[in-house]
Coordinates of C-alpha atoms in Angstrom, one line a residue:
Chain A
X1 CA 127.7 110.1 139.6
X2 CA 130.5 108.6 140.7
X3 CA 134.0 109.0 140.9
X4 CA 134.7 106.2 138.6
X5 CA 131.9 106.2 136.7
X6 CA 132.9 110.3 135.6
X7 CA 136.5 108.7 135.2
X8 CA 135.5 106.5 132.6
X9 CA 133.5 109.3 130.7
X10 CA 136.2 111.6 130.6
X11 CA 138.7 108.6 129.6
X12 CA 136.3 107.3 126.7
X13 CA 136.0 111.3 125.2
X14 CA 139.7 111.7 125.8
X15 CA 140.4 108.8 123.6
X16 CA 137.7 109.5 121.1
X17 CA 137.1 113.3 120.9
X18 CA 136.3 113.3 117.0
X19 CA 132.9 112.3 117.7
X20 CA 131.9 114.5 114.1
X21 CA 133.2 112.0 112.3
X22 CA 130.7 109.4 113.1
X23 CA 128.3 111.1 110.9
X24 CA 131.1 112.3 107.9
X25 CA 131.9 108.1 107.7
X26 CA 135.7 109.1 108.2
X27 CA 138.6 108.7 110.8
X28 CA 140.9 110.9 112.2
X29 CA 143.9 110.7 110.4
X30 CA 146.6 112.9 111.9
X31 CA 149.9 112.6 113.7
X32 CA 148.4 111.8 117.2
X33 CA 147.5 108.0 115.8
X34 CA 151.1 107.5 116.4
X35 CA 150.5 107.6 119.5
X36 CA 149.1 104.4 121.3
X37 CA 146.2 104.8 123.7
X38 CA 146.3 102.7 126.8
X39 CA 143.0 100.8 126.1
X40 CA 141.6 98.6 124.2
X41 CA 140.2 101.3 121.5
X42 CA 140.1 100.4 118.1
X43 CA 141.8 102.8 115.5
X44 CA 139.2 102.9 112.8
X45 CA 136.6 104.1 115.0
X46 CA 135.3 107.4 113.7
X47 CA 136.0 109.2 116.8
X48 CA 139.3 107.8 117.6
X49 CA 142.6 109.9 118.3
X50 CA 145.0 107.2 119.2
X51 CA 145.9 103.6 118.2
X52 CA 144.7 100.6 119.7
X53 CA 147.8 99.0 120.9
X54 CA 147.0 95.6 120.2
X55 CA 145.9 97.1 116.9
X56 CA 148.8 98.2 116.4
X57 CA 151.0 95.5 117.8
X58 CA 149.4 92.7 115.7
X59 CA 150.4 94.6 112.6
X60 CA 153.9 95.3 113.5
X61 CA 153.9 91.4 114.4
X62 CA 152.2 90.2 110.8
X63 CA 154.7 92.5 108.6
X64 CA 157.3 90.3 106.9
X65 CA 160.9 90.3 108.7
X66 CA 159.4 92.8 111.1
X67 CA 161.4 93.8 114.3
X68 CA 160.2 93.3 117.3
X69 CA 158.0 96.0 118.3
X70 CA 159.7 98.1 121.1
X71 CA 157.7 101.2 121.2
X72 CA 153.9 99.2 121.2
X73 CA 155.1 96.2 123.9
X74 CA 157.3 99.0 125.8
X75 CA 154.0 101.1 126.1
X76 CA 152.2 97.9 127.3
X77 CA 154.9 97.0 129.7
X78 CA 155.0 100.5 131.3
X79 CA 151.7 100.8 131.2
X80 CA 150.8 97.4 132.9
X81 CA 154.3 98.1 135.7
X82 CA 152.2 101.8 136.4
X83 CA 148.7 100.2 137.1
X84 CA 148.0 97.1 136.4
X85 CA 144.4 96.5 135.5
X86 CA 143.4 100.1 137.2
X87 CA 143.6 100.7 133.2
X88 CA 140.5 98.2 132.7
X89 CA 138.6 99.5 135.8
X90 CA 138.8 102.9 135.3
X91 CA 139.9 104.0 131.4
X92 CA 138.7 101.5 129.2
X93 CA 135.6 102.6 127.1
X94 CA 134.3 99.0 126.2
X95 CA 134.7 98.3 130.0
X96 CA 132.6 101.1 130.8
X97 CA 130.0 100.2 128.1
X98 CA 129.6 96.7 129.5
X99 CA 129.4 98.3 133.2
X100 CA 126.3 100.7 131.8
X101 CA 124.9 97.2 130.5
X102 CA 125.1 95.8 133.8
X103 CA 122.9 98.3 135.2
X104 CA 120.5 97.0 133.4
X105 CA 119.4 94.4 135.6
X106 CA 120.1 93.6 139.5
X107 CA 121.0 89.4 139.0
X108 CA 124.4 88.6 138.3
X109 CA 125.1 85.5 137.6
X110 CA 128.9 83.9 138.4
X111 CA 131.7 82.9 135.6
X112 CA 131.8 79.2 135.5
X113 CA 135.4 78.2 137.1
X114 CA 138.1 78.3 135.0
X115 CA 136.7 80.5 131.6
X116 CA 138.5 83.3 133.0
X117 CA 141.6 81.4 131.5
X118 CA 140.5 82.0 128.2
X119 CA 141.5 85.1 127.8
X120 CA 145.7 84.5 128.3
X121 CA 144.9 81.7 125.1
X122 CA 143.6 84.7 123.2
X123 CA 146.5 86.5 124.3
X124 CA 149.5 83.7 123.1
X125 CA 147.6 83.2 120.1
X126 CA 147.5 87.3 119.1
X127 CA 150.6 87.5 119.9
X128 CA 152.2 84.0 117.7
X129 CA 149.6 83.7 115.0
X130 CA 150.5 87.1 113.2
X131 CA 153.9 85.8 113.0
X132 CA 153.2 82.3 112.1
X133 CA 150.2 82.4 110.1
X134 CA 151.3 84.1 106.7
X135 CA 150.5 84.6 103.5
X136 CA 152.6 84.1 100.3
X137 CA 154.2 87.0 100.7
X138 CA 154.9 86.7 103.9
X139 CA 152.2 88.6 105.8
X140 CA 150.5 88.1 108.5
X141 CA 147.1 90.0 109.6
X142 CA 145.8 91.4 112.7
X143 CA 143.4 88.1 113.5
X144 CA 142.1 89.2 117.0
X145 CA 140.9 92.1 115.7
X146 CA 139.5 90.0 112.2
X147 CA 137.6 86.8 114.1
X148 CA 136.7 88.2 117.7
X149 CA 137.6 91.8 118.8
X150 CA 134.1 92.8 120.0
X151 CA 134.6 96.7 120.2
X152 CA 136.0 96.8 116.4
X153 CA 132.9 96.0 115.6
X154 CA 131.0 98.2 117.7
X155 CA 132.6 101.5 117.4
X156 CA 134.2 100.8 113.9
X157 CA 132.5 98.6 112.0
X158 CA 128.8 99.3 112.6
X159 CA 129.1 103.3 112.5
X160 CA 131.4 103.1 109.5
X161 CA 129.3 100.8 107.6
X162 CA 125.9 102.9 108.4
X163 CA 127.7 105.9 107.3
X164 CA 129.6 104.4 104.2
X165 CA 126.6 101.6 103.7
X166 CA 126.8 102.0 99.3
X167 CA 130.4 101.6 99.4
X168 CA 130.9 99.1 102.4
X169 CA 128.1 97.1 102.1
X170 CA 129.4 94.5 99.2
X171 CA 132.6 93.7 101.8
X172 CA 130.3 91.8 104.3
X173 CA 130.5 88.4 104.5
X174 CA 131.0 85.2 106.8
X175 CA 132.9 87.3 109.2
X176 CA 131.3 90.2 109.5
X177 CA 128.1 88.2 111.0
X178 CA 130.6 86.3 113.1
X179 CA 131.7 89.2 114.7
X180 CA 128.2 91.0 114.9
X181 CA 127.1 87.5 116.2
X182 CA 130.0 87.3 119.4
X183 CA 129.2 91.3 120.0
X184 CA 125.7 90.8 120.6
X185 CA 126.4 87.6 122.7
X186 CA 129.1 90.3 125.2
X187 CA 126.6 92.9 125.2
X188 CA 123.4 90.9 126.1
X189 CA 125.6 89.0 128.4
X190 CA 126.9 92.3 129.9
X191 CA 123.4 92.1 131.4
X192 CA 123.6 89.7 133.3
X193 CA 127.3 89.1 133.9
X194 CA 130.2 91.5 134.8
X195 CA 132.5 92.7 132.7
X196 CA 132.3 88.9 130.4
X197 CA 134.4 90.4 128.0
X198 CA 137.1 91.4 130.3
X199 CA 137.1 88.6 132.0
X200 CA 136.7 85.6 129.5
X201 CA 138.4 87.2 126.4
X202 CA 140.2 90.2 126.2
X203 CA 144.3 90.0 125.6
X204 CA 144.8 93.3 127.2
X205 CA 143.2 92.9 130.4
X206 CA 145.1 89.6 130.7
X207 CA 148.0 91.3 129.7
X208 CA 148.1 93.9 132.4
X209 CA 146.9 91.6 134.7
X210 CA 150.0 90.0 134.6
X211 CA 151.4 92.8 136.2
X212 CA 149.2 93.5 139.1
X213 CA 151.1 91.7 142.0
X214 CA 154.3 94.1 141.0
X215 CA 152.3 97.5 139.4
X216 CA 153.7 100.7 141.2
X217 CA 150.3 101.4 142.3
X218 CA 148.3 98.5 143.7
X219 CA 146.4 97.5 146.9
X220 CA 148.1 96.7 149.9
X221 CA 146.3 94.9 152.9
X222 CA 146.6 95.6 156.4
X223 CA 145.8 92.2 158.5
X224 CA 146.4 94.2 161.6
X225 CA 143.4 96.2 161.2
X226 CA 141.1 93.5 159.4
X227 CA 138.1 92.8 161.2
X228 CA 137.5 90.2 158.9
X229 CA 134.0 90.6 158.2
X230 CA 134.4 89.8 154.2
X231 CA 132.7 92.7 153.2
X232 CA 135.3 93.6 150.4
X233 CA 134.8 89.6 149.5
X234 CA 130.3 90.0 149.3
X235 CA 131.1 93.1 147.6
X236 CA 133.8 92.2 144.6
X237 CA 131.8 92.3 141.2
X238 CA 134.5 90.2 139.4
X239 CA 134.1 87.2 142.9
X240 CA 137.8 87.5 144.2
X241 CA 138.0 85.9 147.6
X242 CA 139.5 89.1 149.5
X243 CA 141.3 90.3 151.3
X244 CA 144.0 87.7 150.0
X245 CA 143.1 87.9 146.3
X246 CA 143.2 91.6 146.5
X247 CA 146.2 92.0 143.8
X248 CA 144.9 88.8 141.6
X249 CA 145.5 89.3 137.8
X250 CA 141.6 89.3 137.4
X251 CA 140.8 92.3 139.9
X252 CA 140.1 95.1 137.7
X253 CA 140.9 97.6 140.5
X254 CA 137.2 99.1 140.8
X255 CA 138.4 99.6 144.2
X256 CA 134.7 98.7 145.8
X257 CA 136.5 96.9 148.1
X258 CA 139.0 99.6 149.7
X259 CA 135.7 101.9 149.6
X260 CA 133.9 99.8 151.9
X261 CA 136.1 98.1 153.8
X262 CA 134.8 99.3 157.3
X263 CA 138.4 99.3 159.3
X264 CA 140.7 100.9 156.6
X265 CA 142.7 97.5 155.8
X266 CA 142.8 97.9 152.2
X267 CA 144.9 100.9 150.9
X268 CA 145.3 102.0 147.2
X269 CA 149.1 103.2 147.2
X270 CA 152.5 103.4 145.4
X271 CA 155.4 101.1 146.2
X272 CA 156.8 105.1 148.5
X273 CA 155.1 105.4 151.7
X274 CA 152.5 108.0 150.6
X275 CA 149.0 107.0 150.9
X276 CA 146.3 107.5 148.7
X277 CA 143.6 107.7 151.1
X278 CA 140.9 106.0 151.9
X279 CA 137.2 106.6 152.2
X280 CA 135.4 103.8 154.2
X281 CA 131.8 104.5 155.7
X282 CA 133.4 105.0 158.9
X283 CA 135.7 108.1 157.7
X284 CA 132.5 109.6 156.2
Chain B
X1 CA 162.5 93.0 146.7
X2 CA 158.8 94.1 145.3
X3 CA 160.1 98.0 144.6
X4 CA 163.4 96.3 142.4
X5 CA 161.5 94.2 140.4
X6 CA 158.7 97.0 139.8
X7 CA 161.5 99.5 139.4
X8 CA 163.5 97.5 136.9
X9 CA 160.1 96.6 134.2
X10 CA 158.9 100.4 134.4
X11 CA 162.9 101.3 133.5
X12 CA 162.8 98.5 131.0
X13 CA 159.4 99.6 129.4
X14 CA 161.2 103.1 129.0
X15 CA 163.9 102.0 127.9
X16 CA 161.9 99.7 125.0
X17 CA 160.0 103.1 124.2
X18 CA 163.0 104.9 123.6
X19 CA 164.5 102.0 121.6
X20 CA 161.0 102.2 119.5
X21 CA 160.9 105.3 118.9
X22 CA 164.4 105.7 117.8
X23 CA 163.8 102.9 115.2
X24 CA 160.6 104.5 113.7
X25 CA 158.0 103.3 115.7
X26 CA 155.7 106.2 116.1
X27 CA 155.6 106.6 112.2
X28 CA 154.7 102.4 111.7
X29 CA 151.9 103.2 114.6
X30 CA 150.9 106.7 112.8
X31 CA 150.3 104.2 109.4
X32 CA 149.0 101.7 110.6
X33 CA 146.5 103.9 113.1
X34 CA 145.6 106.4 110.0
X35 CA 144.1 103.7 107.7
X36 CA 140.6 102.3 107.8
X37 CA 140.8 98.8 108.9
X38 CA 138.2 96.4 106.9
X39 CA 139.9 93.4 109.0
X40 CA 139.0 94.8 112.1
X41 CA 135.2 95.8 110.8
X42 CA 134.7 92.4 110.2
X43 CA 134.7 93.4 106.3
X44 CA 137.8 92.1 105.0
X45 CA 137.1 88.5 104.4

């Protein structure tokens, strides 16, 4: 297994250790949901210890003469300044679920130019519709996570609704088939696409993507030692031209590229001078 | 010029935390986190 691959395992558990509760039809409801969870990971999943930050930022957003939300975008923006998309690559548990689907089969087929722009739309609009669109009273509702958000569905509204079916079951309407309806469309295209989700749709990824080009760790390119033999380009799952696009706000840092680049030129370091080292087939 | 600018957002995302937290927002995340959300099951409308 890989390193990554056991990364994303551990992250998924770490943000969802209740996993008892998907059979009791509950959620974990103590003091550690005030704490937000780097990745997109919705809070009313069973298993869930943290909140979802764009969950929880939504919410903050849509309450009447609400403040603006330090401690949620100050988690984001430190988060996203750390690492970037690393997050996405190597934490997020719908990432990793749509990487398993991928194994699925060898043909990949390529984003169509320009959908990958989708997601910063998504973003403005989860960010100004809370605030804008209102009820009566004045409130505002968490629409990302209503109309679209993909892993809501799968890790809270299908196990909550199988384990609470009598009691649920009269709530679904229009939107719950909506939602079920774009899921199934990520998953199958999962298949035969990398990481859709990630790169068409979600606000987080294009969030923190935002932040590559500046995030205390990124990748840093030697031209000295490039032998220019586009490996890292054949290689990049999400079709970056590298070496140059190698801190683009849609490189998810799987770092597939730094791991076979044959001549060392692309590094995975901090802004200091310490190296996190590489480990290229030559080295091995 | 790169290490400034990366210095000064990680100091400024701290420094929103801190703000945050001193004006209650662990407690609004621990609410809103702690309650089953229909919306975001697709259930609420």
């Amino acid at each position: 297994m890989s390193k990554r691959l056991t990364t994303q395992l551990i992250a998924a558990l770490v943000a969802n250790p209740f996993l008892l509760n998907f059979f009791r039809g509950n959620i974990y409801q103590g003091n550690l949901k005030g704490i937000c969870v780097p990745v997109l990971n919705c809070y009313s999943c069973p298993a869930a210890v943290g909140s979802c930050p764009l969950g929880a930022l939504q919410n903050a957003l849509a309450a009447p003469f609400t403040r603006i939300p330090f401690y949620v975008g100050g988690f984001m923006i430190l988060v996203g300044a750390v690492a970037g998309r690393w997050i996405c690559g190597w934490l997020c548990p719908f990432g990793l679920i749509q990487d398993l689907l991928g194994r699925l089969s060898k043909i990949k087929k390529k984003l169509p130019y320009g959908v990958t722009r989708a997601k910063y739309l998504v973003l403005a609009l989860l960010v100004v519709l809370p605030i804008i669109w209102v009820n009566e009273a004045g409130f505002g509702a968490p629409y990302f996570c209503q109309y679209l958000c993909p892993q809501g569905t799968l890790s809270a509204g299908l196990p909550l609704l199988a384990s609470n079916y009598a009691s649920l079951s009269p709530l679904i309407g229009v939107i719950f088939w909506i939602k079920l309806f774009i899921l199934g469309i990520i998953l199958l295209g999962s298949v035969f696409i990398y990481r859709p989700f990630c790169r068409t749709l979600c606000p987080l990824g294009a969030f923190y993507g935002l932040f590559n080009k500046i995030s205390l760790f990124r990748l840093h390119y030697d031209k000295s030692n490039c032998k220019n033999c586009k490996r890292c380009s054949r290689i990049c799952p999400v079709d970056l031209n590298l070496p140059q696009e190698s801190n683009s706000a849609e490189c998810i840092r799987c770092l597939k590229c730094r791991d076979n680049c044959p001549s060392g030129s692309l590094t995975w370091k901090t802004e200091f001078k310490s190296s996190l080292p590489k480990s290229s087939p030559e080295n091995t | 010029m790169g290490k400034k600018v990366t210095f000064i957002i990680l100091a400024a995302g701290l420094l929103m935390i801190a703000w945050g937290l001193w004006e209650g927002g662990f407690q609004q995340v621990n609410q809103i986190g702690s309650v089953i959300c229909l919306e975001c099951m697709g259930l609420g409308g």
